[in-house]
mmCIF file of C-alpha atoms in Angstrom:
data_model
loop_
_atom_site.group_PDB
_atom_site.id
_atom_site.type_symbol
_atom_site.label_atom_id
_atom_site.label_comp_id
_atom_site.label_asym_id
_atom_site.label_seq_id
_atom_site.Cartn_x
_atom_site.Cartn_y
_atom_site.Cartn_z
ATOM 1 C CA MET E 139 -0.431 31.084 -21.990
ATOM 2 C CA ASP E 140 -1.242 29.435 -25.119
ATOM 3 C CA THR E 141 -4.597 28.605 -25.313
ATOM 4 C CA ALA E 142 -6.374 26.494 -28.070
ATOM 5 C CA PRO E 143 -9.418 28.068 -29.969
ATOM 6 C CA ASP E 144 -11.808 25.604 -28.065
ATOM 7 C CA SER E 145 -10.141 26.839 -24.897
ATOM 8 C CA ARG E 146 -10.236 22.941 -23.750
ATOM 9 C CA THR E 147 -6.391 22.864 -23.484
ATOM 10 C CA ALA E 148 -3.808 25.367 -22.116
ATOM 11 C CA ALA E 149 0.122 25.613 -22.215
ATOM 12 C CA TRP E 150 2.490 27.519 -19.900
ATOM 13 C CA ALA E 151 6.119 28.070 -20.516
ATOM 14 C CA PRO E 152 8.428 31.253 -19.689
ATOM 15 C CA ARG E 153 7.819 34.297 -21.963
ATOM 16 C CA PRO E 154 10.376 34.070 -25.025
ATOM 17 C CA GLY E 155 11.708 37.394 -24.104
ATOM 18 C CA GLU E 156 12.962 36.590 -20.631
ATOM 19 C CA THR E 157 14.437 33.341 -22.174
ATOM 20 C CA ALA E 158 16.337 35.643 -24.962
ATOM 21 C CA LEU E 159 17.521 38.030 -22.114
ATOM 22 C CA ALA E 160 19.357 35.772 -20.137
ATOM 23 C CA LEU E 161 20.764 34.339 -23.155
ATOM 24 C CA PHE E 162 22.101 37.863 -24.132
ATOM 25 C CA GLY E 163 22.964 38.610 -20.671
ATOM 26 C CA GLY E 164 25.009 35.306 -20.392
ATOM 27 C CA LEU E 165 26.866 36.574 -23.773
ATOM 28 C CA ALA E 166 27.478 40.389 -22.716
ATOM 29 C CA ILE E 167 28.697 38.707 -19.431
ATOM 30 C CA LEU E 168 31.452 36.293 -21.186
ATOM 31 C CA LEU E 169 32.457 39.362 -23.248
ATOM 32 C CA LEU E 170 33.414 41.851 -20.078
ATOM 33 C CA ALA E 171 34.743 38.523 -18.695
ATOM 34 C CA ALA E 172 37.235 38.666 -21.451
ATOM 35 C CA LEU E 173 38.378 42.655 -19.588
ATOM 36 C CA ALA E 174 38.539 40.971 -15.928
ATOM 37 C CA ASP E 175 41.378 39.563 -13.917
ATOM 38 C CA PRO E 176 41.511 36.262 -13.554
ATOM 39 C CA ALA E 177 39.402 35.612 -10.374
ATOM 40 C CA GLY E 178 36.782 38.005 -12.056
ATOM 41 C CA ARG E 179 36.877 35.897 -15.518
ATOM 42 C CA LEU E 180 36.194 33.320 -12.986
ATOM 43 C CA LEU E 181 33.093 34.536 -11.424
ATOM 44 C CA LEU E 182 32.213 36.213 -14.513
ATOM 45 C CA GLY E 183 31.963 32.990 -16.006
ATOM 46 C CA VAL E 184 30.007 31.019 -13.247
ATOM 47 C CA ALA E 185 27.016 33.724 -13.894
ATOM 48 C CA ALA E 186 27.443 33.179 -17.626
ATOM 49 C CA LEU E 187 27.125 29.721 -17.299
ATOM 50 C CA GLY E 188 24.094 30.020 -15.115
ATOM 51 C CA LEU E 189 22.325 32.186 -17.432
ATOM 52 C CA PHE E 190 23.453 29.944 -20.378
ATOM 53 C CA VAL E 191 21.386 27.109 -18.295
ATOM 54 C CA LEU E 192 18.604 28.750 -17.355
ATOM 55 C CA ALA E 193 18.314 29.751 -21.264
ATOM 56 C CA ALA E 194 18.612 25.872 -22.110
ATOM 57 C CA ALA E 195 16.545 24.937 -19.723
ATOM 58 C CA ASP E 196 13.643 27.184 -21.063
ATOM 59 C CA LEU E 197 14.077 26.506 -24.574
ATOM 60 C CA LEU E 198 14.070 22.609 -23.522
ATOM 61 C CA LEU E 199 11.680 22.286 -21.407
ATOM 62 C CA ARG E 200 8.434 23.974 -23.312
ATOM 63 C CA PRO E 201 5.802 23.757 -21.681
ATOM 64 C CA ARG E 202 6.774 23.454 -18.474
ATOM 65 C CA LEU E 203 3.181 22.818 -17.563
ATOM 66 C CA ALA E 204 -0.081 21.868 -20.371
ATOM 67 C CA ALA E 205 -3.565 20.847 -19.696
ATOM 68 C CA ASP E 206 -6.034 19.242 -21.093
ATOM 69 C CA PRO E 207 -9.295 16.927 -20.610
ATOM 70 C CA THR E 208 -7.696 13.766 -19.585
ATOM 71 C CA GLY E 209 -5.151 16.013 -17.076
ATOM 72 C CA VAL E 210 -1.995 18.042 -16.611
ATOM 73 C CA GLN E 211 1.600 17.491 -17.728
ATOM 74 C CA VAL E 212 4.578 18.571 -16.005
ATOM 75 C CA ARG E 213 7.812 18.834 -17.038
ATOM 76 C CA THR E 214 10.941 19.751 -14.948
ATOM 77 C CA LEU E 215 14.654 19.166 -15.402
ATOM 78 C CA ILE E 216 14.881 15.554 -14.103
ATOM 79 C CA SER E 217 11.156 14.212 -14.848
ATOM 80 C CA ARG E 218 8.018 14.779 -16.892
ATOM 81 C CA HIS E 219 4.749 13.893 -14.832
ATOM 82 C CA ARG E 220 1.537 12.913 -16.619
ATOM 83 C CA LEU E 221 -1.113 13.492 -14.010
ATOM 84 C CA PRO E 222 -5.122 12.806 -14.643
ATOM 85 C CA TRP E 223 -7.325 14.861 -12.890
ATOM 86 C CA SER E 224 -8.509 12.041 -10.609
ATOM 87 C CA ALA E 225 -5.008 11.839 -9.269
ATOM 88 C CA ILE E 226 -4.255 15.977 -8.750
ATOM 89 C CA GLN E 227 -5.494 16.486 -4.921
ATOM 90 C CA ARG E 228 -4.744 19.846 -4.773
ATOM 91 C CA VAL E 229 -4.137 23.237 -6.801
ATOM 92 C CA GLU E 230 -3.473 26.170 -4.811
ATOM 93 C CA ILE E 231 -1.749 29.487 -5.127
ATOM 94 C CA ASP E 232 0.470 29.721 -2.138
ATOM 95 C CA GLU E 233 1.181 33.781 -1.710
ATOM 96 C CA HIS E 234 3.535 35.614 0.612
ATOM 97 C CA THR E 235 4.376 39.166 1.374
ATOM 98 C CA ARG E 236 7.851 39.962 2.264
ATOM 99 C CA TYR E 237 9.572 43.597 2.016
ATOM 100 C CA GLY E 238 6.477 44.932 0.384
ATOM 101 C CA LEU E 239 6.896 42.132 -2.298
ATOM 102 C CA THR E 240 4.240 39.438 -3.057
ATOM 103 C CA SER E 241 5.395 36.609 -4.857
ATOM 104 C CA ARG E 242 3.080 33.627 -5.769
ATOM 105 C CA THR E 243 3.104 30.455 -6.349
ATOM 106 C CA LEU E 244 1.244 27.349 -8.387
ATOM 107 C CA GLU E 245 1.038 24.238 -6.293
ATOM 108 C CA LEU E 246 0.035 21.144 -7.849
ATOM 109 C CA GLU E 247 -0.172 17.973 -5.403
ATOM 110 C CA SER E 248 -0.723 14.486 -6.407
ATOM 111 C CA GLY E 249 0.060 11.635 -3.281
ATOM 112 C CA GLU E 250 3.806 11.942 -2.985
ATOM 113 C CA LEU E 251 4.590 14.867 -5.794
ATOM 114 C CA LEU E 252 4.074 18.372 -4.876
ATOM 115 C CA VAL E 253 4.776 20.862 -7.914
ATOM 116 C CA ILE E 254 5.566 24.486 -7.215
ATOM 117 C CA LEU E 255 5.830 26.656 -10.438
ATOM 118 C CA GLY E 256 6.295 30.633 -10.093
ATOM 119 C CA LYS E 257 5.375 33.233 -12.624
ATOM 120 C CA ARG E 258 8.668 33.245 -14.718
ATOM 121 C CA THR E 259 8.454 29.744 -14.977
ATOM 122 C CA LEU E 260 4.682 29.581 -16.273
ATOM 123 C CA GLY E 261 5.173 32.750 -18.020
ATOM 124 C CA ALA E 262 1.668 34.441 -16.704
ATOM 125 C CA ASP E 263 0.333 35.203 -13.003
ATOM 126 C CA PRO E 264 -0.047 31.709 -11.510
ATOM 127 C CA ARG E 265 -3.645 32.907 -10.363
ATOM 128 C CA ASP E 266 -4.537 33.247 -13.849
ATOM 129 C CA VAL E 267 -3.038 29.729 -14.397
ATOM 130 C CA ALA E 268 -5.218 28.364 -11.213
ATOM 131 C CA ASP E 269 -8.408 29.610 -13.260
ATOM 132 C CA THR E 270 -7.702 27.946 -16.615
ATOM 133 C CA LEU E 271 -6.854 24.717 -15.000
ATOM 134 C CA ALA E 272 -9.739 25.219 -12.506
ATOM 135 C CA ARG E 273 -11.929 25.788 -15.781
ATOM 136 C CA ILE E 274 -10.373 22.818 -18.218
ATOM 137 C CA ARG E 275 -10.800 20.321 -15.176
ATOM 138 C CA TYR E 276 -14.485 21.260 -14.406
ATOM 139 C CA ALA E 277 -15.098 21.020 -18.223
ATOM 140 C CA ALA E 278 -13.592 17.729 -18.498
ATOM 141 C CA GLY E 279 -16.257 16.577 -15.789
#
């Protein structure tokens, strides 16, 4: 999370280390593809492409979520939404436990729009993001 010194603005994006890992993982898989048979090359090439797309999205869609006293901005692969605080009906944490693993997502709802962001996308725990959003919203009045 990037928070400005006045604590009235904040932005969240995937952690740079995870983005670099996806990029280098894609490169490593491409190198392995050179040693594989034709079918293996195809499968490894698809896996590498997936990691490259993930890394590109991480780099191009920064920040994924930003908040200031006027509202929030959410960036996705196909759109960018600017939502004033008055338009946001719900900010919640959705938590599920399955097979002993707990997953948490941040849900922002505004009319017909439902935005769901996870820990990797935000680069921070969704509970901390929700707390910061509540603090910024409360400070905005």
